Amino acid sequence: MDTTLSAQIVYQRPQSLTEATMHYCPGCTHGIAHRLIAEVMDEMGIRERSIGVAPVGCSVFAYNYFDCDFVEAAHGRAPAMATGIKRLLPDRIVFTYQGDGDLASIGMGEIVHAAGRGENISVFFINNAIYGMTSGQMAPTTLPGQKTTSSPRGRDVETMGYPLRMAELLANLDGAGYVVRRSLHDPKNIRMAKKAIRLAFETQLRGLGFSMVELLSTCSTNWGLSPLESLKWLEEHMIPYYPIGDFKVADALKEIKL
Amino acid sequence: MPAKGWIEVNEVYCKGCELCVSECPQHVLALDMGRLTPKGYHPVMLIGDGCTGCGICAIMCPEAALTVYRETPQKVSVAA
Amino acid sequence: MAKELLKGNIAMAEAAIRAGLEGYFGYPITPQTELLEWMSERMPALGRAFLQAESEVAAINMLYGAACTGARVMTSSSSPGISLMMEGLSYIAGTEVPVVIIDVVRGGPGLGNIAPSQGDYNQIVHGGGHGDYHPIVLAPASVQEAIDLVVLAFDLAEKYRTIVFVMADGNIGQMMEPAELPPMRPIKSEYPHWAVRGAMGRERRILSSIYIDPKDEEVTNYRLMQVWNQIQANEVRYREYFLEDADTVVIGFGTAGRIALSAVRAARAEGIKVGLLRPITLSPFPAPQIENLIQRVKGFLVVEMNAGQMLDDVLKVVKGRVPVEFYGRMGGMVPFPDEILAEIQRMSREDIPLDGDPRQRWMKRLAPVIHWQN
């Protein structure tokens, strides 16, 4: 036996992403979330039977980036649209990709009832505490005191109310099989996020009901910070309000070792 | 001896956001200020030796712009 | 198949099932709820999708998603619920996926009441959702016709990749009549080339109403208009009664048209040369048929269960060439045949002016009928 050196690929662009360049701002963690979902689709071999539902907001063009069938929903209605698809095609993998305005504001009714029904879909929820596409207005997840273009003196909870913790809220519903919060601000948390995305799809494959991964994300453009400063801001300001954790994990999922 | 690795940067995708630069445990990444990508960004590049091919840069990359390689010793059977 | 005594709502539901319906999404609202209830029993029993949504907003968006799979899908509602569906309708129109929607119209505006009305004409026929689009709108006047039009609705929706409404009213939905249901058609085995069902061994497909470049959106609008032109050329449907020698023609659809027919028969018995044109497609509107009648009639009487919404479409065709009168009841009130007969008799006696506003003249005549007090 001899020993030789050979080049091994440690990482390459996942096949479930198309060749399109993403329209997101430099350093936007939407791209990380897209990449992780595509990596999991590759690993599970589910690309050809996956159907995505894109939202309204910064990720409105998500359908351009995943190499699977996709539809584009009205603002907030992705869980309803996904429900319609899943009910007609129960053996397909149906997922929505939604931001905080889409899911937690205008689409609150649709997401709560999809979870309550135990709709067998997977939801990837990007929480960056601001409205990105309309350039920086207050979101339902904007932190107390956080300045946005529609809360210029900071979110005053006396008049503007409190931020919504969606993972905790939805985990309370009996139809939820898997509801967790993860963050995309450093390699360790990104690895955890990927495992959660995998478990969300596994939940659906096993027919265990509604699954959602809330992903804490950055919006450097509208936060007025550099991409690197944004990661730090997320860690220091968002995680204390939105703790990372598992809020609902169906028993049958606990045996899965990833 | 630490593993030897290297990266390829697809400049169609790289937007020079530096998320990989800050997380590189070997501190061997930097933006190439002498180059512009087709979209007009300074792309990331390897500076100097020391890359172990750990892949953390790729984990951070929002654009899936990086391919990471590592040289690994493989036992080859001489007797065919 | 033999005739049986069927309630309109249930007959429409069963007709849809027999037309190969694969998915129903709806929300209870009077006076269409029996339709949803029938679906809740029959669809799961046949292994097909039924879901009571949390709202009409959700129902229309579930329908939107389901339609993207290329399956035969439908929803049903009544006026306030249809208002809530307008957002989804516009997206469905923009994405060019076929759906069938049954609107069992009730009295409005607002919460109104649950009595029969035709007050949704403008909202359905002339859009309602944002942007340029034209649904096909079918108006049945009997339970049998409701059955037949529901089946036709699916075929038209798929042929033109468009929205087809069956616009009934509380009367059609609630009444029982002898009618014959069609035979059970099998569920389709092949799905269209655009259907999103997973990219198994093929290129991925995207269904969206986004055309971010206005140039592309304009081309899309042009394509929608071309399809609409084809629909207008090929799909106008109507029924004629006693038109051969009629010098006065009543125009009414759905329940109003049916009541008008009773009045026309009574007037004929008195020797008045009156006929009835009953549009079955409100969209496309039978404008060419009205145009042909203008050459040889002395006047039109438009009868509706609203404040003259179709009247405007008739006036647009007539363009002041012959007199037009209007008689309507509103807010869930249904005209009696005698009321319409009186209008026909009056038109046979009086000279009706060419100028002036038929709606203003009608309001004056209606005021004492409804005991209006300023």
XYZ file of C-alpha atoms in Angstrom:
712
model
C 0.000 0.000 0.000
C 1.214 3.473 -0.941
C -0.171 6.765 0.244
C -0.887 9.496 -2.312
C -2.510 12.906 -2.020
C -5.751 13.502 -3.903
C -8.014 16.536 -4.120
C -11.312 16.031 -2.412
C -14.227 18.433 -2.746
C -15.245 19.566 0.723
C -17.999 21.877 -0.455
C -19.618 22.821 -3.734
C -22.664 24.730 -4.825
C -25.764 22.554 -4.260
C -27.480 21.169 -7.339
C -30.896 22.228 -6.094
C -29.898 25.865 -6.670
C -30.246 27.176 -10.202
C -27.393 29.015 -11.868
C -29.099 32.354 -11.339
C -27.310 35.025 -9.318
C -29.435 36.118 -6.378
C -30.783 39.654 -6.231
C -30.173 40.015 -2.487
C -27.871 42.682 -1.105
C -24.259 41.616 -0.353
C -24.126 39.644 2.874
C -27.901 39.147 3.124
C -28.611 35.951 5.019
C -31.537 35.126 2.710
C -28.799 33.635 0.544
C -27.609 31.410 3.380
C -31.165 30.225 4.020
C -31.655 29.462 0.309
C -28.363 27.594 0.194
C -29.187 25.484 3.247
C -32.609 24.483 1.905
C -31.005 23.516 -1.418
C -28.276 21.522 0.350
C -30.893 19.594 2.314
C -32.927 18.963 -0.850
C -29.774 17.537 -2.434
C -28.973 15.353 0.556
C -32.507 13.988 0.804
C -32.896 13.572 -2.954
C -36.261 15.348 -2.920
C -35.682 18.090 -5.512
C -37.823 16.465 -8.191
C -40.817 16.065 -5.951
C -40.576 19.364 -4.118
C -42.891 22.277 -4.813
C -42.004 25.647 -3.300
C -44.301 28.565 -2.570
C -42.660 31.984 -2.734
C -43.893 34.969 -0.684
C -44.155 38.694 -1.223
C -41.245 40.649 0.179
C -37.496 40.528 -0.473
C -37.667 36.820 -1.260
C -40.462 37.290 -3.812
C -38.123 35.955 -6.505
C -37.106 32.869 -4.502
C -38.590 30.807 -7.342
C -35.715 31.895 -9.559
C -33.131 30.275 -7.318
C -34.424 26.786 -6.546
C -34.273 24.150 -9.251
C -37.681 22.721 -8.431
C -41.284 23.517 -9.307
C -42.456 26.745 -7.699
C -45.493 28.975 -7.411
C -45.736 32.579 -6.304
C -48.317 33.464 -3.655
C -50.151 36.647 -2.802
C -48.780 38.493 0.240
C -49.133 36.285 3.305
C -51.142 33.582 1.579
C -48.332 31.101 0.956
C -49.567 28.638 3.632
C -53.035 28.622 2.025
C -51.580 28.101 -1.432
C -49.287 25.373 -0.103
C -52.330 23.755 1.525
C -54.141 23.660 -1.810
C -51.140 22.026 -3.496
C -50.483 19.545 -0.680
C -54.133 18.457 -0.504
C -54.111 17.705 -4.225
C -50.637 16.146 -4.229
C -50.109 14.607 -0.773
C -46.943 12.720 -1.764
C -45.063 15.833 -2.886
C -42.845 17.880 -0.566
C -44.478 21.295 -0.293
C -42.728 24.185 1.428
C -43.201 27.913 1.837
C -40.491 30.502 2.229
C -41.800 33.616 3.999
C -40.543 36.791 5.608
C -41.795 38.438 8.780
C -44.204 40.851 7.108
C -45.620 38.074 4.974
C -45.956 35.448 7.694
C -46.407 37.392 10.928
C -48.417 40.384 9.721
C -50.630 40.086 6.675
C -50.503 36.285 6.645
C -51.106 35.686 10.341
C -54.465 34.040 9.736
C -53.160 31.656 7.094
C -50.086 30.541 9.067
C -51.964 29.988 12.334
C -54.640 27.893 10.662
C -52.152 25.913 8.583
C -50.342 25.054 11.830
C -53.594 24.393 13.656
C -54.762 21.992 10.951
C -51.460 20.185 11.209
C -51.062 20.892 7.523
C -48.275 18.641 6.361
C -46.141 21.410 4.891
C -42.767 22.900 5.843
C -42.410 26.625 6.438
C -39.123 28.513 6.397
C -39.662 31.803 8.153
C -37.079 34.560 7.768
C -37.215 36.987 10.699
C -35.019 40.043 10.205
C -37.106 42.441 12.319
C -37.783 44.824 9.453
C -39.539 45.193 6.103
C -36.768 44.781 3.564
C -38.391 45.128 0.179
C -40.334 48.295 0.930
C -37.074 49.687 2.353
C -37.075 49.485 6.085
C -40.494 49.934 7.687
C -41.510 48.452 11.017
C -42.270 44.736 10.985
C -44.372 42.801 13.498
C -41.017 41.454 14.707
C -39.274 44.843 15.000
C -37.694 45.068 18.455
C -38.860 47.551 21.106
C -37.017 50.798 20.534
C -35.757 49.747 17.100
C -35.714 52.609 14.623
C -37.270 51.989 11.226
C -38.583 54.337 8.548
C -42.086 53.989 10.002
C -40.974 54.060 13.650
C -38.417 56.836 13.255
C -38.083 57.411 16.993
C -37.914 53.727 17.718
C -40.716 51.217 18.212
C -42.792 52.553 21.089
C -44.610 49.546 22.479
C -47.228 51.825 24.063
C -48.571 52.800 20.663
C -47.058 50.235 18.283
C -47.389 47.126 20.362
C -44.936 44.364 21.058
C -43.004 42.124 18.685
C -44.480 38.712 17.931
C -42.596 35.544 18.764
C -43.979 33.316 16.043
C -42.201 30.075 16.860
C -43.450 30.142 20.460
C -46.938 31.108 19.289
C -47.286 28.346 16.701
C -45.634 25.688 18.886
C -48.663 25.941 21.171
C -50.924 24.491 18.501
C -51.633 20.776 18.542
C -51.198 20.523 14.777
C -47.551 21.563 14.959
C -45.083 18.681 14.637
C -41.826 20.594 14.561
C -41.359 24.289 15.412
C -37.914 25.686 16.192
C -35.938 28.905 16.012
C -32.425 29.080 14.640
C -30.052 31.852 13.639
C -27.839 32.487 10.632
C -25.199 34.689 12.260
C -22.242 32.307 12.647
C -21.034 28.904 11.397
C -22.197 26.980 14.454
C -25.709 28.381 14.268
C -25.844 27.938 10.503
C -25.018 24.243 10.961
C -27.819 23.996 13.528
C -30.170 25.758 11.111
C -29.399 23.247 8.390
C -30.202 20.341 10.702
C -33.479 22.013 11.572
C -34.369 22.431 7.895
C -33.645 18.740 7.436
C -35.886 17.867 10.375
C -38.672 20.064 9.027
C -38.639 18.104 5.763
C -38.384 14.836 7.715
C -41.476 15.910 9.668
C -43.360 16.324 6.433
C -42.079 13.068 4.941
C -43.261 11.211 8.020
C -46.658 12.914 8.004
C -46.122 14.384 11.467
C -47.893 17.653 10.742
C -46.923 21.275 10.391
C -43.234 22.156 10.536
C -41.601 25.567 10.755
C -38.036 26.751 11.126
C -37.792 30.409 12.125
C -34.458 31.756 10.949
C -33.093 34.921 12.541
C -31.623 36.915 9.699
C -29.967 40.196 8.892
C -30.933 43.176 6.761
C -27.768 45.223 6.622
C -29.145 47.660 4.052
C -32.169 48.664 6.100
C -30.482 48.309 9.465
C -27.846 50.754 8.194
C -24.951 48.462 9.114
C -22.268 46.577 7.231
C -22.889 42.849 6.650
C -20.408 41.996 9.430
C -21.867 44.544 11.868
C -25.301 43.107 11.078
C -24.296 39.627 12.243
C -23.104 41.138 15.508
C -26.300 43.201 15.879
C -28.400 40.087 15.339
C -26.469 38.215 18.007
C -26.572 41.050 20.525
C -30.104 42.360 20.000
C -32.296 39.761 18.358
C -31.283 36.589 20.141
C -32.087 37.980 23.625
C -35.642 38.706 22.427
C -35.950 35.698 20.112
C -34.185 32.835 21.885
C -32.850 29.999 19.803
C -34.545 26.777 20.737
C -36.860 23.876 20.026
C -40.428 24.810 20.863
C -42.171 21.724 19.540
C -40.577 18.471 18.488
C -42.864 15.512 17.838
C -41.747 12.409 19.715
C -41.217 10.465 16.502
C -38.588 13.028 15.442
C -36.492 12.624 18.550
C -35.146 9.307 17.350
C -33.703 10.820 14.171
C -29.934 11.213 14.423
C -28.393 13.633 11.977
C 0.786 18.109 9.496
C -2.426 20.072 8.972
C -4.448 19.245 5.897
C -3.811 21.434 2.905
C -6.786 23.023 1.271
C -7.814 25.730 -1.143
C -10.901 27.426 -2.481
C -12.235 28.433 -5.852
C -14.266 31.617 -5.966
C -16.973 31.829 -8.602
C -16.849 35.531 -9.390
C -20.258 35.428 -11.042
C -21.714 34.973 -7.565
C -19.284 36.583 -5.092
C -20.504 39.974 -3.834
C -17.534 40.745 -1.575
C -19.656 40.764 1.582
C -16.738 39.507 3.706
C -18.808 37.114 5.820
C -16.297 34.401 4.912
C -13.308 36.664 5.585
C -14.330 37.321 9.170
C -15.042 33.685 10.007
C -11.963 32.086 8.421
C -10.131 30.359 11.308
C -6.810 30.594 9.470
C -7.240 34.264 8.491
C -6.200 33.510 4.929
C -9.073 35.259 3.123
C -9.321 38.875 1.974
C -11.023 40.881 -0.713
C -9.007 41.303 -3.891
C -8.953 45.082 -4.209
C -7.286 44.809 -7.593
C -10.176 42.992 -9.226
C -13.834 43.601 -9.904
C -16.409 40.890 -10.555
C -18.871 41.229 -13.483
C -21.314 42.736 -10.975
C -18.688 45.215 -9.777
C -17.667 43.756 -6.449
C -14.179 43.026 -5.146
C -14.147 39.241 -4.898
C -12.699 37.277 -2.039
C -9.397 35.467 -2.534
C -6.941 33.282 -0.664
C -4.017 35.185 0.747
C -1.016 33.099 1.605
C -0.799 29.533 2.809
C -2.608 27.955 5.688
C -6.019 27.045 4.225
C -6.987 23.693 5.653
C -10.092 23.238 3.516
C -12.289 23.338 6.604
C -15.230 24.745 4.623
C -16.326 27.363 7.137
C -16.109 30.063 4.460
C -18.607 28.105 2.364
C -20.910 27.711 5.354
C -21.028 31.488 5.702
C -21.315 32.299 1.998
C -24.805 33.644 1.136
C -24.184 33.212 -2.586
C -22.913 29.610 -2.740
C -19.967 31.120 -4.583
C -17.232 28.969 -3.070
C -15.969 25.511 -3.872
C -13.689 24.128 -1.172
C -11.027 21.480 -1.787
C -8.769 19.545 0.557
C -5.823 17.346 -0.182
C -6.281 14.078 1.604
C -3.936 11.147 1.838
C -5.404 8.061 0.196
C -4.146 4.563 0.471
C -3.583 3.159 -2.981
C -3.166 -0.532 -3.493
C 0.038 -1.077 -5.474
C -0.657 -4.668 -6.237
C -3.232 -4.374 -8.957
C -80.549 9.147 -15.783
C -83.926 10.000 -14.370
C -85.040 13.326 -13.054
C -85.078 13.749 -9.320
C -86.111 16.523 -6.980
C -82.935 18.452 -6.252
C -82.037 21.536 -4.259
C -80.010 24.004 -6.334
C -76.960 24.169 -4.078
C -76.712 20.413 -3.784
C -77.373 19.914 -7.488
C -74.501 22.286 -8.356
C -72.180 20.500 -5.927
C -73.009 17.062 -7.279
C -72.733 18.301 -10.869
C -69.208 19.534 -10.123
C -68.276 16.199 -8.571
C -69.574 14.363 -11.616
C -67.653 16.729 -13.877
C -64.465 15.338 -12.350
C -63.862 17.766 -9.505
C -60.639 16.891 -7.646
C -60.554 19.588 -4.990
C -63.001 21.891 -3.214
C -62.045 24.676 -0.802
C -64.692 26.888 0.766
C -66.108 28.654 3.760
C -69.698 28.469 5.031
C -71.949 31.380 4.131
C -75.681 31.525 3.624
C -77.310 30.945 1.148
C -74.711 28.564 -0.353
C -73.753 26.497 2.685
C -75.522 23.298 1.576
C -73.131 23.202 -1.354
C -70.130 23.094 0.991
C -71.850 20.576 3.241
C -72.532 18.276 0.297
C -68.885 18.506 -0.692
C -67.796 17.696 2.866
C -69.662 14.408 2.676
C -69.050 13.382 -0.921
C -65.505 14.482 -1.706
C -63.692 12.566 1.073
C -65.888 9.528 0.364
C -64.553 9.610 -3.206
C -60.974 10.114 -2.024
C -60.892 13.678 -3.274
C -59.798 16.879 -1.520
C -62.269 18.841 0.573
C -61.255 21.532 3.010
C -63.252 24.045 5.006
C -60.891 27.002 5.053
C -60.542 29.551 7.853
C -61.836 32.343 5.625
C -62.756 33.111 2.055
C -59.343 34.746 1.699
C -57.708 31.434 2.576
C -60.202 29.448 0.491
C -59.438 31.352 -2.714
C -55.698 31.036 -2.126
C -55.997 27.307 -1.450
C -57.940 27.141 -4.698
C -55.157 29.103 -6.397
C -52.551 26.611 -5.206
C -54.714 23.624 -6.097
C -55.391 25.054 -9.571
C -51.638 25.313 -10.147
C -51.496 21.485 -10.060
C -53.705 21.412 -13.172
C -56.511 19.604 -11.355
C -60.221 20.451 -11.652
C -60.896 22.590 -8.592
C -63.568 24.962 -7.374
C -64.902 27.065 -4.546
C -68.284 28.559 -3.786
C -69.484 31.442 -1.697
C -72.002 34.238 -1.492
C -71.585 37.963 -1.999
C -69.646 39.100 1.123
C -67.422 36.052 0.763
C -66.868 36.758 -2.917
C -65.732 40.272 -1.982
C -63.059 38.691 0.214
C -61.926 36.524 -2.689
C -61.167 39.419 -5.015
C -57.455 39.478 -4.161
C -56.983 35.833 -5.034
C -59.083 36.183 -8.178
C -56.760 38.789 -9.602
C -53.737 36.564 -8.919
C -55.481 33.580 -10.501
C -56.313 35.669 -13.558
C -52.725 36.910 -13.753
C -51.328 33.387 -13.465
C -53.771 32.025 -16.080
C -54.871 28.932 -14.176
C -58.417 27.577 -14.567
C -60.853 27.695 -11.661
C -64.616 27.504 -11.229
C -66.361 29.675 -8.652
C -70.037 29.555 -7.745
C -71.490 32.770 -6.338
C -74.936 32.330 -4.793
C -75.675 36.038 -4.677
C -77.483 37.596 -1.705
C -78.767 41.041 -0.769
C -76.231 43.807 -0.120
C -74.247 46.002 0.163
C -72.471 45.159 3.395
C -73.722 42.267 5.433
C -77.082 42.892 3.782
C -79.253 39.822 4.112
C -79.542 36.271 2.859
C -82.319 36.846 0.317
C -81.818 36.357 -3.452
C -80.169 39.231 -5.293
C -78.206 40.024 -8.436
C -76.196 42.802 -6.837
C -72.837 41.164 -7.599
C -73.169 41.670 -11.367
C -70.677 44.520 -11.592
C -68.215 42.986 -9.170
C -68.151 39.701 -11.043
C -68.716 40.736 -14.652
C -66.645 43.910 -14.634
C -63.741 42.663 -12.565
C -63.559 43.370 -8.882
C -59.941 42.356 -8.513
C -57.188 44.702 -9.648
C -55.846 44.772 -13.185
C -57.316 43.880 -16.569
C -59.016 40.521 -16.700
C -62.338 39.095 -17.830
C -63.888 36.032 -16.245
C -66.555 34.026 -18.014
C -69.812 34.449 -16.074
C -72.686 31.981 -16.464
C -76.144 32.755 -15.042
C -78.548 29.839 -14.536
C -82.319 30.350 -14.251
C -83.255 26.864 -13.041
C -81.756 23.979 -11.128
C -81.325 22.006 -14.351
C -79.538 24.889 -16.009
C -77.361 25.330 -12.924
C -76.278 21.691 -13.245
C -75.531 22.031 -16.939
C -73.646 25.298 -16.513
C -71.469 23.954 -13.700
C -70.307 21.149 -15.989
C -69.777 23.605 -18.843
C -67.884 25.923 -16.488
C -65.085 23.385 -15.977
C -64.714 22.746 -19.691
C -64.564 26.461 -20.479
C -62.160 27.187 -17.614
C -59.711 24.593 -18.902
C -60.163 25.462 -22.566
C -59.248 29.111 -21.988
C -57.186 28.821 -18.765
C -59.549 31.296 -17.199
C -61.843 31.952 -14.257
C -65.419 30.838 -14.803
C -68.131 32.043 -12.460
C -71.506 30.453 -12.107
C -73.467 33.416 -10.790
C -76.616 32.039 -9.240
C -78.734 33.760 -6.619
C -80.211 32.671 -3.333
C -83.316 31.553 -5.171
C -81.495 29.132 -7.493
C -79.400 27.874 -4.603
C -82.280 27.229 -2.241
C -85.143 26.037 -4.428
C -85.938 22.416 -5.242
C -86.840 21.382 -8.768
C -86.900 18.173 -10.756
C -83.615 17.928 -12.608
C -81.281 15.377 -14.109
C -77.682 15.011 -13.048
C -74.996 14.145 -15.600
C -73.189 10.797 -15.538
C -70.010 10.557 -13.461
C -66.967 11.513 -15.495
C -63.625 9.996 -14.519
C -60.944 12.152 -12.936
C -58.539 13.308 -15.605
C -55.461 11.179 -16.107
C -53.309 13.712 -17.926
C -52.369 17.127 -16.684
C -51.587 20.222 -18.748
C -48.092 21.200 -19.879
C -47.966 24.099 -17.425
C -49.068 22.217 -14.288
C -46.807 22.393 -11.237
C -46.628 18.834 -9.887
C -42.930 18.353 -9.137
C -40.102 18.458 -11.689
C -39.781 14.697 -12.095
C -37.557 14.048 -15.107
C -38.295 17.421 -16.629
C -37.376 21.106 -16.400
C -38.841 22.920 -13.432
C -41.998 24.970 -13.902
C -42.945 28.250 -12.286
C -46.452 29.640 -11.975
C -46.574 33.286 -11.011
C -48.514 36.463 -11.726
C -45.316 38.531 -11.637
C -44.007 40.126 -14.797
C -41.583 42.589 -13.304
C -40.676 44.172 -16.625
C -43.681 46.240 -17.757
C -42.961 45.186 -21.334
C -43.598 41.555 -20.347
C -46.672 42.486 -18.331
C -48.054 44.357 -21.311
C -47.520 41.307 -23.512
C -49.281 39.208 -20.860
C -52.192 41.632 -20.793
C -52.336 41.476 -24.574
C -52.444 37.675 -24.441
C -55.282 37.834 -21.889
C -57.163 40.193 -24.199
C -56.623 37.893 -27.177
C -58.070 34.985 -25.217
C -60.934 37.241 -24.205
C -61.537 38.095 -27.876
C -61.804 34.376 -28.642
C -64.209 33.912 -25.753
C -66.331 36.802 -26.975
C -66.388 35.365 -30.492
C -67.195 31.784 -29.484
C -68.866 31.544 -26.123
C -71.847 33.909 -26.036
C -74.863 31.993 -24.763
C -78.465 33.109 -24.314
C -82.059 31.937 -24.588
C -84.722 33.585 -26.707
C -88.447 33.427 -25.978
C -91.187 34.752 -28.341
C -88.732 37.007 -30.179
C -89.919 36.236 -33.744
C -92.571 38.957 -33.877
C -91.791 40.832 -30.672
C -91.755 44.614 -30.817
C -90.851 44.910 -27.138
C -88.053 42.765 -25.709
C -87.479 42.120 -22.038
C -83.846 41.425 -21.104
C -83.269 39.636 -17.819
C -80.953 36.927 -16.495
C -81.147 34.245 -13.836
C -84.110 34.398 -11.516
C -85.155 37.831 -12.822
C -85.183 36.407 -16.342
C -87.261 33.478 -15.211
C -89.827 35.700 -13.500
C -89.833 37.949 -16.563
C -90.737 34.917 -18.676
C -93.899 34.427 -16.622
C -94.756 38.076 -17.200
C -94.018 37.782 -20.931
C -96.328 34.758 -21.196
C -99.088 36.657 -19.383
C -98.624 39.636 -21.689
C -98.721 37.386 -24.748
C -102.058 36.040 -23.481
C -103.255 39.641 -23.605
C -102.029 39.983 -27.177
C -98.972 42.107 -26.441
C -96.118 41.335 -28.809
C -93.381 40.962 -26.255
C -90.451 38.574 -26.085
C -87.597 37.767 -23.741
C -83.855 37.636 -24.255
C -82.254 35.832 -21.324
C -78.449 36.139 -21.305
C -76.826 32.954 -20.031
C -73.319 34.309 -20.402
C -73.238 37.678 -18.656
C -69.618 37.737 -19.685
C -69.180 37.572 -22.639
C -72.327 39.682 -22.897
C -74.742 38.910 -25.761
C -74.240 42.358 -27.259
C -74.431 41.151 -30.903
C -77.862 39.629 -30.215
C -79.105 42.905 -28.722
C -77.615 44.800 -31.649
C -79.604 42.613 -34.070
C -82.828 43.257 -32.170
C -82.376 47.034 -32.264
C -83.212 46.989 -35.988
C -86.702 45.660 -35.437
C -87.976 46.426 -31.921
C -89.717 49.463 -30.475
C -88.060 49.201 -27.076
C -86.304 47.161 -24.410
C -87.226 46.516 -20.800
C -84.291 45.476 -18.635
C -85.299 43.576 -15.492
C -82.834 42.844 -12.702
C -82.635 42.182 -8.981
C -80.310 45.129 -8.494
C -80.239 48.843 -9.318
C -79.543 48.379 -13.012
C -76.063 46.919 -13.268
C -76.649 44.985 -16.500
C -78.749 47.964 -17.655
C -75.533 49.890 -18.266
C -74.250 47.122 -20.538
C -77.527 47.184 -22.490
C -77.419 50.976 -22.822
C -73.860 50.726 -24.114
C -75.100 48.551 -26.981
C -78.333 50.425 -27.698
C -76.679 53.866 -27.763
C -79.977 55.736 -27.651
C -81.340 54.227 -30.868
C -84.468 52.764 -29.268
C -86.055 53.457 -25.895
C -84.875 51.418 -22.926
C -86.805 51.061 -19.685
C -85.630 49.468 -16.475
C -87.362 47.678 -13.664
C -85.444 46.352 -10.707
C -85.903 45.312 -7.111
C -82.974 45.609 -4.739
C -81.581 44.443 -1.444
C -82.931 40.909 -1.609
C -86.406 41.836 -2.857
C -87.633 39.677 -5.739
C -90.076 41.151 -8.281
C -93.423 39.464 -8.790
C -94.427 38.594 -12.360
C -97.285 41.107 -12.031
C -94.845 43.955 -11.443
C -93.020 43.130 -14.658
C -96.292 42.551 -16.499
C -97.395 46.050 -15.477
C -94.189 47.448 -16.950
C -94.759 45.556 -20.208
C -98.365 46.773 -20.363
C -97.284 50.350 -19.714
C -94.674 50.174 -22.479
C -97.309 48.893 -24.908
C -99.565 51.860 -24.037
C -97.162 54.748 -23.607
C -94.553 56.350 -25.774
C -91.270 55.797 -24.003
C -88.824 58.675 -24.498
C -85.555 58.022 -26.300
C -83.682 60.478 -24.157
C -83.534 60.731 -20.405
C -82.270 58.192 -17.906
C -84.245 54.959 -17.526
C -82.810 54.525 -14.037
C -84.175 57.920 -12.904
C -87.619 57.125 -14.345
C -87.583 53.732 -12.594
C -86.667 55.298 -9.234
C -89.698 57.567 -9.500
C -91.986 54.646 -10.259
C -90.444 52.486 -7.531
C -90.689 55.088 -4.740
C -94.388 54.484 -3.972
C -93.936 50.709 -4.351
C -91.374 50.621 -1.537
C -93.222 53.318 0.447
C -90.243 55.636 0.130
C -90.416 58.699 2.355
C -87.863 61.475 2.173
